[in-house]
Short mmCIF file of C-alpha atoms and ligand atoms in Angstrom, two decimals:
data_model
loop_
_atom_site.label_atom_id
_atom_site.label_comp_id
_atom_site.label_asym_id
_atom_site.label_seq_id
_atom_site.Cartn_x
_atom_site.Cartn_y
_atom_site.Cartn_z
CA MET B 890 0.00 0.00 0.00
CA ASN B 891 1.28 3.46 -0.79
CA GLY B 892 1.82 5.49 2.34
CA PRO B 893 1.32 9.23 2.68
CA LYS B 894 3.80 11.26 0.67
CA VAL B 895 6.81 12.13 2.78
CA LEU B 896 7.71 15.74 2.32
CA SER B 897 11.30 16.74 1.99
CA SER B 898 11.90 19.34 4.65
CA GLY B 899 10.67 22.65 5.98
CA LEU B 900 7.48 23.18 7.83
CA ASN B 901 6.12 25.66 5.30
CA LEU B 902 6.16 23.02 2.62
CA TRP B 903 4.30 20.73 4.92
CA THR B 904 1.69 23.23 6.09
CA SER B 905 0.89 24.37 2.55
CA GLY B 906 -0.21 20.86 1.62
CA ARG B 907 -1.74 20.12 4.96
CA SER B 908 -5.40 20.82 4.35
CA ARG B 909 -5.47 18.44 1.39
CA TRP B 910 -3.65 15.76 3.34
CA ILE B 911 -5.89 16.17 6.37
CA SER B 912 -9.07 15.98 4.34
CA ARG B 913 -7.86 12.73 2.76
CA LEU B 914 -6.89 11.46 6.18
CA HIS B 915 -10.19 12.17 7.83
CA ASP B 916 -12.35 9.89 5.84
CA GLY B 917 -13.77 8.63 9.11
CA VAL B 918 -13.93 11.68 11.38
CA GLY B 919 -17.09 12.34 13.33
CA GLY B 920 -16.68 11.25 16.93
CA LYS B 921 -15.49 7.91 18.20
CA SER B 922 -17.25 5.12 16.38
CA SER B 923 -17.50 1.62 17.77
CA CYS B 924 -14.94 0.39 15.26
CA SER B 925 -14.12 -3.28 15.06
CA SER B 926 -11.96 -4.51 17.89
CA CYS B 927 -10.48 -7.24 15.67
CA GLY B 928 -8.15 -5.00 13.67
CA PRO B 929 -4.51 -4.39 14.63
CA LYS B 930 -4.13 -2.38 17.82
CA VAL B 931 -1.18 -0.05 18.13
CA CYS B 932 -0.14 1.82 21.23
CA ILE B 933 1.94 4.98 21.02
CA VAL B 934 3.85 6.31 24.03
CA GLY B 935 4.09 10.11 23.99
CA SER B 936 1.89 12.73 22.36
CA GLY B 937 4.46 15.08 20.86
CA PRO B 938 4.89 15.51 17.09
CA ALA B 939 6.41 12.02 16.80
CA GLY B 940 3.43 10.36 18.49
CA PHE B 941 0.87 12.26 16.46
CA TYR B 942 2.63 11.87 13.10
CA THR B 943 3.07 8.15 13.71
CA ALA B 944 -0.64 7.86 14.54
CA GLN B 945 -1.61 9.97 11.52
CA TYR B 946 0.29 7.75 9.10
CA LEU B 947 -0.99 4.49 10.60
CA ILE B 948 -4.63 5.59 10.50
CA LYS B 949 -4.30 6.68 6.91
CA ALA B 950 -2.33 3.64 5.75
CA ARG B 951 -4.66 0.97 7.19
CA ARG B 952 -8.38 1.35 7.54
CA ASP B 953 -8.58 -1.33 10.23
CA VAL B 954 -5.89 -0.11 12.61
CA GLU B 955 -6.78 1.39 15.99
CA VAL B 956 -4.30 3.68 17.71
CA ASP B 957 -4.14 4.61 21.40
CA ILE B 958 -1.79 7.38 22.51
CA TYR B 959 -0.58 7.35 26.13
CA GLU B 960 0.84 10.60 27.49
CA ARG B 961 2.48 11.25 30.86
CA LEU B 962 1.01 14.73 31.28
CA PRO B 963 -2.69 15.65 31.30
CA VAL B 964 -2.03 17.85 28.23
CA PRO B 965 -0.91 16.75 24.75
CA PHE B 966 1.57 18.00 22.11
CA GLY B 967 4.95 17.66 23.89
CA LEU B 968 7.50 20.29 22.87
CA VAL B 969 5.02 22.08 20.62
CA ARG B 970 3.48 23.30 23.88
CA PHE B 971 6.54 23.20 26.15
CA GLY B 972 9.48 23.87 23.81
CA VAL B 973 8.55 26.02 20.80
CA ALA B 974 9.08 29.66 21.70
CA PRO B 975 5.99 31.71 22.62
CA ASP B 976 6.79 34.24 19.87
CA HIS B 977 6.62 31.47 17.22
CA PRO B 978 2.81 30.99 17.16
CA GLU B 979 2.83 29.96 13.49
CA VAL B 980 4.89 26.85 14.40
CA LYS B 981 2.19 25.82 16.88
CA ASN B 982 -0.40 25.57 14.11
CA VAL B 983 0.55 21.89 13.81
CA ILE B 984 -1.66 21.44 16.86
CA ASN B 985 -4.71 21.79 14.57
CA ALA B 986 -3.64 18.76 12.55
CA PHE B 987 -2.80 16.78 15.72
CA THR B 988 -6.25 17.60 17.08
CA GLN B 989 -7.85 16.21 13.92
CA THR B 990 -5.87 12.99 14.37
CA ALA B 991 -6.80 12.74 18.07
CA LYS B 992 -10.48 13.11 17.15
CA HIS B 993 -10.36 10.41 14.50
CA SER B 994 -12.73 7.55 15.23
CA ARG B 995 -9.81 5.11 15.35
CA CYS B 996 -7.58 7.17 17.65
CA SER B 997 -7.80 7.64 21.43
CA PHE B 998 -5.77 9.78 23.80
CA TYR B 999 -4.98 8.76 27.39
CA GLY B 1000 -3.22 11.59 29.21
CA ASN B 1001 -1.93 11.48 32.79
CA VAL B 1002 -0.45 7.99 32.24
CA ALA B 1003 3.30 7.70 32.79
CA VAL B 1004 4.53 4.64 30.93
CA GLY B 1005 7.29 2.92 32.90
CA LYS B 1006 5.62 3.98 36.15
CA ASP B 1007 1.84 3.56 35.89
CA VAL B 1008 2.04 0.79 33.31
CA SER B 1009 5.06 -1.11 31.99
CA VAL B 1010 6.09 -1.48 28.37
CA ALA B 1011 5.71 -5.29 28.75
CA GLU B 1012 2.08 -4.81 29.83
CA LEU B 1013 1.45 -2.59 26.81
CA GLN B 1014 3.06 -5.20 24.56
CA GLN B 1015 0.70 -7.83 25.90
CA ALA B 1016 -2.33 -5.65 25.25
CA TYR B 1017 -1.35 -4.36 21.78
CA HIS B 1018 0.00 -5.85 18.58
CA ALA B 1019 2.62 -3.10 18.35
CA VAL B 1020 4.01 -0.48 20.72
CA VAL B 1021 5.69 2.67 19.36
CA LEU B 1022 7.87 4.58 21.82
CA SER B 1023 7.76 8.31 21.02
CA TYR B 1024 8.45 9.80 24.39
CA GLY B 1025 11.06 12.34 23.26
CA ALA B 1026 14.11 13.65 25.05
CA GLU B 1027 13.14 15.04 28.41
CA SER B 1028 16.51 15.41 30.07
CA ASN B 1029 19.56 17.45 29.17
CA ARG B 1030 23.28 16.95 28.71
CA ARG B 1031 25.39 18.22 31.62
CA ILE B 1032 28.19 20.71 31.04
CA GLY B 1033 30.55 18.59 33.15
CA VAL B 1034 32.55 21.43 34.72
CA PRO B 1035 33.05 22.57 38.34
CA GLY B 1036 30.44 25.04 39.51
CA GLU B 1037 27.70 23.61 37.29
CA ASP B 1038 25.33 23.30 40.26
CA LEU B 1039 25.76 26.87 41.51
CA ALA B 1040 22.72 29.13 41.82
CA GLY B 1041 22.42 31.04 38.55
CA VAL B 1042 23.30 28.09 36.27
CA HIS B 1043 20.36 26.53 34.43
CA ALA B 1044 19.81 24.00 31.67
CA ALA B 1045 18.07 25.58 28.65
CA LYS B 1046 15.48 22.79 28.98
CA ASP B 1047 14.47 24.15 32.40
CA PHE B 1048 14.63 27.81 31.37
CA VAL B 1049 12.50 27.11 28.28
CA GLY B 1050 10.16 25.03 30.45
CA TRP B 1051 9.86 27.95 32.87
CA TYR B 1052 8.71 30.48 30.28
CA ASN B 1053 6.55 27.87 28.52
CA GLY B 1054 4.77 26.48 31.60
CA THR B 1055 6.29 23.00 32.05
CA PRO B 1056 4.93 21.98 35.48
CA THR B 1057 8.34 20.72 36.71
CA SER B 1058 10.05 24.03 35.82
CA ARG B 1059 7.53 26.27 37.58
CA GLU B 1060 9.73 26.82 40.61
CA LEU B 1061 12.84 27.75 38.59
CA ARG B 1062 12.53 31.51 39.16
CA PRO B 1063 15.80 32.48 37.43
CA ASP B 1064 17.53 35.49 38.92
CA LEU B 1065 17.54 38.12 36.17
CA SER B 1066 19.08 40.86 38.29
CA CYS B 1067 22.50 40.61 36.58
CA GLU B 1068 23.67 42.58 33.52
CA THR B 1069 25.28 39.75 31.57
CA ALA B 1070 23.94 36.31 30.73
CA VAL B 1071 26.04 33.63 29.03
CA ILE B 1072 24.41 30.95 26.92
CA LEU B 1073 26.48 27.86 26.15
CA GLY B 1074 25.67 26.48 22.69
CA GLN B 1075 24.82 28.18 19.41
CA GLY B 1076 21.84 26.21 18.14
CA ASN B 1077 18.24 27.32 17.67
CA VAL B 1078 17.31 26.65 21.30
CA ALA B 1079 20.18 28.92 22.42
CA LEU B 1080 18.87 31.65 20.12
CA ASP B 1081 15.29 31.16 21.39
CA VAL B 1082 16.58 31.72 24.93
CA ALA B 1083 18.65 34.77 23.92
CA ARG B 1084 15.68 36.27 22.06
CA ILE B 1085 13.32 35.77 25.00
CA LEU B 1086 15.87 37.37 27.35
CA LEU B 1087 16.24 40.40 25.07
CA SER B 1088 12.73 40.86 23.64
CA PRO B 1089 10.73 43.87 24.77
CA VAL B 1090 7.95 42.84 27.13
CA ASP B 1091 5.30 44.47 24.93
CA VAL B 1092 6.17 41.88 22.25
CA LEU B 1093 6.05 38.95 24.67
CA GLU B 1094 2.85 39.98 26.44
CA LYS B 1095 0.76 39.11 23.38
CA THR B 1096 2.11 35.53 23.30
CA ASP B 1097 1.29 32.47 25.39
CA ILE B 1098 4.35 33.00 27.62
CA THR B 1099 3.47 32.30 31.26
CA GLN B 1100 2.50 35.23 33.46
CA PRO B 1101 5.27 34.64 36.08
CA ALA B 1102 7.89 34.59 33.28
CA LEU B 1103 6.44 37.74 31.73
CA GLU B 1104 6.59 39.55 35.06
CA ALA B 1105 10.17 38.40 35.76
CA LEU B 1106 11.31 39.41 32.27
CA GLY B 1107 9.61 42.78 32.73
CA GLU B 1108 11.88 43.40 35.71
CA SER B 1109 14.96 41.81 34.14
CA ARG B 1110 18.21 43.76 34.26
CA VAL B 1111 19.93 41.54 31.70
CA ARG B 1112 21.35 43.84 29.02
CA ARG B 1113 24.01 41.67 27.41
CA VAL B 1114 23.72 38.09 26.18
CA LEU B 1115 26.83 36.21 25.06
CA ILE B 1116 26.19 33.08 23.01
CA VAL B 1117 29.24 30.84 23.33
CA GLY B 1118 30.34 28.07 20.95
CA ARG B 1119 33.32 25.72 20.83
CA ARG B 1120 33.94 26.31 17.15
CA GLY B 1121 33.75 29.18 14.65
CA PRO B 1122 31.21 31.17 12.60
CA MET B 1123 31.17 28.48 9.89
CA GLN B 1124 30.04 25.86 12.39
CA VAL B 1125 27.17 27.63 14.20
CA ALA B 1126 24.27 25.23 14.61
CA CYS B 1127 21.37 27.70 14.28
CA THR B 1128 19.28 28.29 11.17
CA ILE B 1129 18.99 31.52 9.23
CA LYS B 1130 15.45 32.29 10.40
CA GLU B 1131 16.51 32.31 14.05
CA LEU B 1132 19.62 34.38 13.28
CA ARG B 1133 17.52 36.91 11.37
CA GLU B 1134 15.19 37.20 14.36
CA MET B 1135 18.20 38.11 16.50
CA VAL B 1136 19.33 40.69 13.97
CA ASN B 1137 15.84 42.22 13.89
CA LEU B 1138 15.42 42.45 17.65
CA PRO B 1139 14.33 45.98 18.43
CA ASN B 1140 16.52 47.72 20.94
CA ALA B 1141 19.37 45.20 20.70
CA ARG B 1142 22.54 45.28 18.67
CA PRO B 1143 25.09 42.61 17.83
CA GLU B 1144 28.67 42.90 19.00
CA MET B 1145 31.09 40.50 17.37
CA VAL B 1146 34.86 39.99 17.60
CA ALA B 1147 36.20 41.11 14.21
CA ALA B 1148 39.13 38.66 14.33
CA ASP B 1149 36.69 35.71 14.36
CA PHE B 1150 35.62 36.59 10.82
CA GLU B 1151 39.07 36.91 9.21
CA GLY B 1152 39.35 35.03 5.93
CA LEU B 1153 35.65 34.19 5.93
CA THR B 1154 34.70 36.31 2.91
CA GLU B 1155 36.87 34.06 0.74
CA ALA B 1156 35.92 30.79 2.45
CA VAL B 1157 32.20 31.44 2.08
CA LYS B 1158 32.31 31.12 -1.71
CA GLY B 1159 32.64 27.34 -1.78
CA LEU B 1160 30.06 26.56 0.91
CA PRO B 1161 26.83 24.63 0.29
CA ARG B 1162 23.83 26.98 -0.02
CA PRO B 1163 22.18 26.97 3.43
CA ARG B 1164 25.55 27.26 5.19
CA LYS B 1165 26.63 29.94 2.69
CA ARG B 1166 23.55 32.10 3.34
CA LEU B 1167 23.93 31.74 7.08
CA THR B 1168 27.62 32.68 6.99
CA GLU B 1169 26.93 35.62 4.67
CA LEU B 1170 24.36 36.94 7.12
CA LEU B 1171 26.83 36.56 9.99
CA LEU B 1172 29.45 38.45 7.97
CA LYS B 1173 26.94 41.19 7.23
CA VAL B 1174 25.99 41.45 10.92
CA ALA B 1175 29.66 41.63 11.94
CA GLY B 1176 30.28 44.30 9.30
CA GLU B 1177 27.29 46.45 10.16
CA GLU B 1178 27.57 46.39 13.91
CA GLN B 1179 29.64 49.58 14.10
CA GLU B 1180 26.82 51.57 12.52
CA ARG B 1181 24.37 50.42 15.16
CA ARG B 1182 26.76 51.02 18.04
CA ASN B 1183 24.86 53.82 19.73
CA GLU B 1184 21.34 52.85 18.84
CA ALA B 1185 20.44 50.10 21.25
CA SER B 1186 20.41 49.55 25.00
CA HIS B 1187 20.83 45.75 24.75
CA ILE B 1188 23.68 43.74 23.24
CA TRP B 1189 24.00 40.21 21.96
CA SER B 1190 27.14 38.54 20.78
CA PHE B 1191 28.45 35.25 19.47
CA ARG B 1192 31.64 34.26 21.30
CA PHE B 1193 33.36 31.74 19.08
CA PHE B 1194 36.21 29.28 19.78
CA ARG B 1195 35.43 28.98 23.49
CA SER B 1196 34.63 25.98 25.75
CA PRO B 1197 33.48 26.19 29.38
CA VAL B 1198 36.08 25.20 31.95
CA GLU B 1199 34.49 26.33 35.22
CA ILE B 1200 31.58 28.38 36.51
CA LEU B 1201 33.05 30.94 38.90
CA SER B 1202 31.28 31.75 42.15
CA ASN B 1203 30.93 34.82 44.27
CA PRO B 1204 32.26 33.63 47.68
CA GLU B 1205 29.96 36.06 49.46
CA ASN B 1206 26.71 34.52 48.31
CA ASP B 1207 27.79 31.32 46.54
CA ARG B 1208 26.10 32.44 43.35
CA THR B 1209 27.40 32.50 39.80
CA ALA B 1210 29.77 35.42 39.27
CA GLY B 1211 31.39 34.45 36.00
CA ILE B 1212 32.57 31.74 33.70
CA ARG B 1213 36.07 30.58 32.75
CA LEU B 1214 36.35 29.67 29.09
CA ALA B 1215 39.12 27.78 27.33
CA VAL B 1216 40.23 29.39 24.08
CA ASN B 1217 40.15 26.95 21.15
CA ARG B 1218 41.57 26.75 17.67
CA LEU B 1219 40.11 24.70 14.86
CA GLU B 1220 41.66 21.58 13.41
CA GLY B 1221 40.29 20.79 9.98
CA SER B 1222 37.62 22.80 8.24
CA GLY B 1223 33.92 22.92 7.47
CA GLU B 1224 31.27 21.00 9.40
CA GLY B 1225 33.77 18.38 10.57
CA ALA B 1226 36.30 20.84 12.06
CA ARG B 1227 37.40 19.98 15.58
CA ALA B 1228 37.90 22.43 18.46
CA VAL B 1229 41.27 21.99 20.12
CA ARG B 1230 42.25 23.89 23.26
CA THR B 1231 45.15 26.33 22.96
CA GLY B 1232 45.92 26.38 26.70
CA GLU B 1233 44.74 29.97 27.05
CA VAL B 1234 41.70 30.80 29.19
CA GLU B 1235 39.42 33.80 29.45
CA ASP B 1236 37.17 34.82 32.36
CA LEU B 1237 33.85 36.55 31.70
CA ALA B 1238 31.80 38.18 34.45
CA CYS B 1239 28.14 37.10 34.36
CA GLY B 1240 25.36 36.32 36.81
CA LEU B 1241 23.44 33.82 34.71
CA VAL B 1242 24.65 30.82 32.70
CA ILE B 1243 22.20 28.86 30.56
CA SER B 1244 23.51 25.67 29.10
CA SER B 1245 22.00 24.83 25.74
CA ILE B 1246 24.17 21.91 24.72
CA GLY B 1247 21.47 19.39 23.99
CA TYR B 1248 18.40 17.58 25.21
CA LYS B 1249 18.75 13.91 26.10
CA SER B 1250 16.43 10.88 26.15
CA LEU B 1251 16.28 8.61 29.18
CA PRO B 1252 15.34 4.93 29.46
CA ILE B 1253 11.82 4.59 30.91
CA ASP B 1254 11.66 0.82 31.29
CA PRO B 1255 14.51 -1.61 31.99
CA THR B 1256 13.14 -4.15 29.49
CA VAL B 1257 13.60 -1.78 26.54
CA PRO B 1258 17.03 -1.75 24.82
CA PHE B 1259 18.74 1.61 25.28
CA ASP B 1260 22.00 2.96 23.88
CA SER B 1261 23.28 5.02 26.83
CA ARG B 1262 26.16 6.54 24.88
CA ARG B 1263 23.95 8.01 22.14
CA ALA B 1264 20.91 8.27 24.45
CA VAL B 1265 18.56 6.72 21.89
CA VAL B 1266 16.66 3.46 21.55
CA PRO B 1267 18.74 1.41 19.06
CA ASN B 1268 16.63 0.77 15.99
CA ASN B 1269 16.55 0.02 12.31
CA LEU B 1270 14.04 2.25 10.49
CA GLY B 1271 12.13 2.51 13.76
CA ARG B 1272 12.21 -1.24 14.57
CA VAL B 1273 13.76 -1.57 18.02
CA HIS B 1274 16.73 -3.96 17.92
CA GLN B 1275 15.93 -7.44 19.20
CA ALA B 1276 12.45 -6.49 20.36
CA PRO B 1277 9.79 -7.69 17.92
CA GLY B 1278 6.60 -5.62 18.07
CA LEU B 1279 8.44 -2.65 19.59
CA TYR B 1280 9.15 0.50 17.56
CA CYS B 1281 10.36 4.05 18.18
CA SER B 1282 9.98 7.42 16.50
CA GLY B 1283 10.91 11.09 16.98
CA TRP B 1284 13.75 12.37 19.11
CA LEU B 1285 13.95 9.08 21.02
CA LYS B 1286 14.80 7.40 17.72
CA THR B 1287 17.16 9.97 16.17
CA GLY B 1288 18.51 11.95 19.10
CA PRO B 1289 17.39 15.50 19.87
CA THR B 1290 18.00 17.22 16.54
CA GLY B 1291 15.85 18.64 13.80
CA VAL B 1292 12.67 20.62 13.47
CA ILE B 1293 9.10 19.36 13.51
CA ALA B 1294 9.25 18.58 9.79
CA THR B 1295 12.25 16.29 10.44
CA THR B 1296 10.25 14.55 13.14
CA LEU B 1297 7.36 14.17 10.69
CA ASN B 1298 9.61 12.37 8.21
CA ASN B 1299 11.22 10.04 10.72
CA SER B 1300 7.85 9.23 12.32
CA PHE B 1301 6.33 8.41 8.93
CA ASP B 1302 9.33 6.11 8.32
CA THR B 1303 8.63 4.26 11.58
CA ALA B 1304 4.90 3.99 10.84
CA ARG B 1305 5.77 2.63 7.39
CA SER B 1306 7.87 -0.10 9.07
CA VAL B 1307 4.91 -1.02 11.31
CA VAL B 1308 2.58 -1.25 8.31
CA GLU B 1309 5.10 -3.29 6.31
CA ASP B 1310 5.57 -5.71 9.21
CA MET B 1311 1.79 -6.14 9.52
CA GLY B 1312 1.60 -6.85 5.81
CA SER B 1313 4.54 -9.26 5.71
CA GLY B 1314 3.42 -11.23 8.74
CA MET B 1315 6.51 -10.25 10.71
CA LEU B 1316 4.05 -8.68 13.12
CA ASP B 1317 1.35 -11.22 13.88
CA VAL B 1318 -1.98 -9.39 13.94
CA SER B 1319 -4.16 -12.46 13.41
CA ALA B 1320 -5.30 -12.86 17.02
CA ALA B 1321 -7.34 -10.09 18.64
CA ARG B 1322 -5.75 -8.09 21.45
CA ALA B 1323 -7.58 -6.38 24.29
CA GLY B 1324 -5.87 -2.99 23.83
CA SER B 1325 -7.09 -0.17 26.05
CA GLN B 1326 -9.69 -2.38 27.72
CA SER B 1327 -7.08 -4.35 29.62
CA ILE B 1328 -4.85 -1.34 30.22
CA SER B 1329 -7.78 0.68 31.60
CA ARG B 1330 -8.49 -2.11 34.07
CA LEU B 1331 -4.84 -2.14 35.18
CA LEU B 1332 -4.79 1.64 35.55
CA GLU B 1333 -8.01 1.65 37.54
CA LYS B 1334 -6.58 -0.93 39.94
CA ARG B 1335 -3.53 1.29 40.37
CA GLY B 1336 -5.62 4.40 41.03
CA VAL B 1337 -4.58 6.13 37.79
CA LYS B 1338 -7.34 8.10 36.07
CA PRO B 1339 -6.50 8.94 32.47
CA VAL B 1340 -7.37 12.29 30.90
CA THR B 1341 -9.25 11.88 27.62
CA PHE B 1342 -8.96 14.21 24.65
CA SER B 1343 -12.28 15.84 25.49
CA ASP B 1344 -10.96 16.40 29.05
CA TRP B 1345 -7.96 18.16 27.44
CA GLU B 1346 -10.40 20.28 25.44
CA LYS B 1347 -11.84 21.55 28.73
CA ILE B 1348 -8.32 22.57 29.83
CA ASP B 1349 -7.76 24.15 26.41
CA SER B 1350 -10.94 26.14 26.66
CA VAL B 1351 -10.19 27.38 30.21
CA GLU B 1352 -6.68 28.42 29.14
CA LYS B 1353 -7.97 30.30 26.10
CA GLY B 1354 -10.63 31.98 28.25
CA ARG B 1355 -8.02 33.13 30.78
CA GLY B 1356 -5.93 34.56 27.95
CA GLU B 1357 -8.74 36.76 26.64
CA ALA B 1358 -8.48 39.65 29.09
CA PRO B 1359 -4.71 40.14 28.73
CA GLY B 1360 -4.96 39.63 24.94
CA LYS B 1361 -2.94 36.39 24.89
CA PRO B 1362 -3.72 33.25 22.85
CA ARG B 1363 -3.97 31.38 26.17
CA GLU B 1364 -2.89 31.60 29.78
CA LYS B 1365 -1.48 28.13 30.51
CA LEU B 1366 -2.36 26.20 33.65
CA LEU B 1367 0.93 25.68 35.44
CA THR B 1368 0.42 22.66 37.68
CA VAL B 1369 -0.69 19.10 37.01
CA GLU B 1370 -3.16 19.41 39.93
CA GLU B 1371 -4.86 22.42 38.34
CA MET B 1372 -4.98 20.69 34.95
CA LEU B 1373 -6.57 17.59 36.52
CA GLN B 1374 -9.06 19.68 38.45
CA VAL B 1375 -10.27 21.38 35.26
CA ALA B 1376 -10.27 18.07 33.35
CA ARG B 1377 -12.47 16.42 35.98
CA GLN B 1378 -15.05 19.22 36.11
P1 FAD R 494 8.40 15.62 22.27
O1 FAD R 494 7.82 16.78 21.57
O2 FAD R 494 9.28 15.89 23.46
O3 FAD R 494 7.19 14.69 22.76
C1 FAD R 494 7.38 13.62 23.67
C2 FAD R 494 6.11 13.41 24.49
O4 FAD R 494 6.25 12.21 25.26
C3 FAD R 494 5.85 14.52 25.51
O5 FAD R 494 4.51 14.94 25.42
C4 FAD R 494 6.13 13.87 26.87
O6 FAD R 494 5.36 14.42 27.93
C5 FAD R 494 5.74 12.42 26.58
N1 FAD R 494 6.35 11.47 27.52
C6 FAD R 494 7.59 11.53 28.05
N2 FAD R 494 7.79 10.49 28.87
C7 FAD R 494 6.66 9.75 28.85
C8 FAD R 494 6.25 8.55 29.52
N3 FAD R 494 7.07 7.90 30.37
N4 FAD R 494 5.00 8.08 29.30
C9 FAD R 494 4.15 8.72 28.44
N5 FAD R 494 4.50 9.87 27.78
C10 FAD R 494 5.73 10.36 27.99
N6 FAD R 494 10.79 22.68 15.80
C11 FAD R 494 10.27 23.49 14.86
O7 FAD R 494 9.94 23.02 13.77
N7 FAD R 494 10.12 24.84 15.08
C12 FAD R 494 10.46 25.41 16.28
O8 FAD R 494 10.31 26.63 16.45
C13 FAD R 494 10.99 24.57 17.28
N8 FAD R 494 11.34 25.08 18.48
C14 FAD R 494 11.86 24.26 19.43
C15 FAD R 494 12.23 24.83 20.66
C16 FAD R 494 12.79 24.02 21.65
C17 FAD R 494 13.20 24.64 22.96
C18 FAD R 494 12.98 22.64 21.41
C19 FAD R 494 13.60 21.77 22.48
C20 FAD R 494 12.61 22.07 20.20
C21 FAD R 494 12.05 22.87 19.20
N9 FAD R 494 11.68 22.35 17.96
C22 FAD R 494 11.15 23.17 17.00
C23 FAD R 494 11.85 20.91 17.66
C24 FAD R 494 10.57 20.08 17.96
O9 FAD R 494 10.04 20.49 19.19
C25 FAD R 494 10.92 18.59 17.94
O10 FAD R 494 11.33 18.24 16.63
C26 FAD R 494 9.75 17.70 18.32
O11 FAD R 494 9.02 18.18 19.41
C27 FAD R 494 10.22 16.27 18.67
O12 FAD R 494 9.06 15.50 18.86
P2 FAD R 494 8.96 14.22 19.80
O13 FAD R 494 7.54 13.79 19.71
O14 FAD R 494 10.03 13.26 19.47
O15 FAD R 494 9.27 14.73 21.29
#
């Protein structure tokens, strides 16, 4: 059977064709029907983009498949809700397509169920013909230097979670009373964080940023954000859109080190197109900065060829007072160039360090193979190694890289493997499985009450209502207890 067309890359491409694709997909929409319980039953763990795209493909590819999505939180959509920056509302439009999938007659959502804790993967495997793990990358890589645990040092994951309303990051309360913040890492997440720190509050107040974050940012005294990377301008990991947003920040100007750009005008000529455009923009920014010198009160800067060595503390209050950076030189060139320490170090005074060096998946169940070095579930096209009937998709499958469109492609690949295995007999779907019926019984015995998709819609509606007065798309509920209270009303 031909699967849905996998689009190359770029969310715009995907969204432009979306309405057609959705209308083909929803040949059966119209409330949950009592569809046959004899068809293949697939369980998906995690309701981020990977979970929803896997479900979307499966439902479209086989008219008899039933899909149940289990989600740890009472609210769906993973990093689309808790990661994507509040000033990127257009990216969050994917939620409309996910909602259509969740409302399909052959799809059910069970929020508030933590797989690995409330129910084991083995129990899910007994109840379903196939289990797809799509639970993302919820932890972060550590910097691995002395002083990392000082007050004033945060993982980007927690800082992003704080301004986006992740329940576990609610208490973060970063101290924004310092002038200089250092961000370690030069990818898109680092630029999201820098932009949020430097954006005027009247821009942020019309977004779905949480109220406590908005208030704290309104009182922030951070004026200078240094974005530090091990390697040089030709190796930055951000994309041009995010860099342009930095350049266009009102009231902020870039400040680069001219020496970092020596020889780049020549080198740029032979680069592949996306890298070339990005480097050209960086060169332009570095060239123009003098003209903007007196215009802005806030400064942002890329600090290249630097690796963290130690977070320095203020002995009086045991808080972050600075960061010691090793100075690097590059060995090799292009994307594969390696940073090698020169032996020199540089100390920068700062009161806030945000480490944006990567998210990281964790094992959730000891029975599931896990590659601890790469922090992924080892797989071949989504088929988990040596675990028939078990699959993975999204960041858990590939590691924490790529945009939502990348996750779409890799989730479609996994779903295609599931469908192929059903067709080839590698996955035995001949005997009926109990699916959610048996899992619901188990959960009930354990005192776990799942949140359905219509329960989530109550939360959604309350959040949107609370956002009306301040003119925000929504005011997010910030604790699991509050979410459950609204869901149960
Ligand atoms: P996730 O989105 O993390 O979803 C995983 C889900 O699994 C979560 O809902 C989680 O609660 C659930 N889960 C975890 N553990 C369990 C468990 N034990 N049981 C049940 N459920 C569980 N991409 C863009 O295209 N544009 C952007 O602007 C953009 N901004 C981003 C900003 C940030 C800060 C980050 C980190 C990423 C951003 N991305 C962006 C990338 C995008 O978010 C990812 O590509 C995508 O979310 C990965 O999807 P996923 O489903 O694998 O993981």
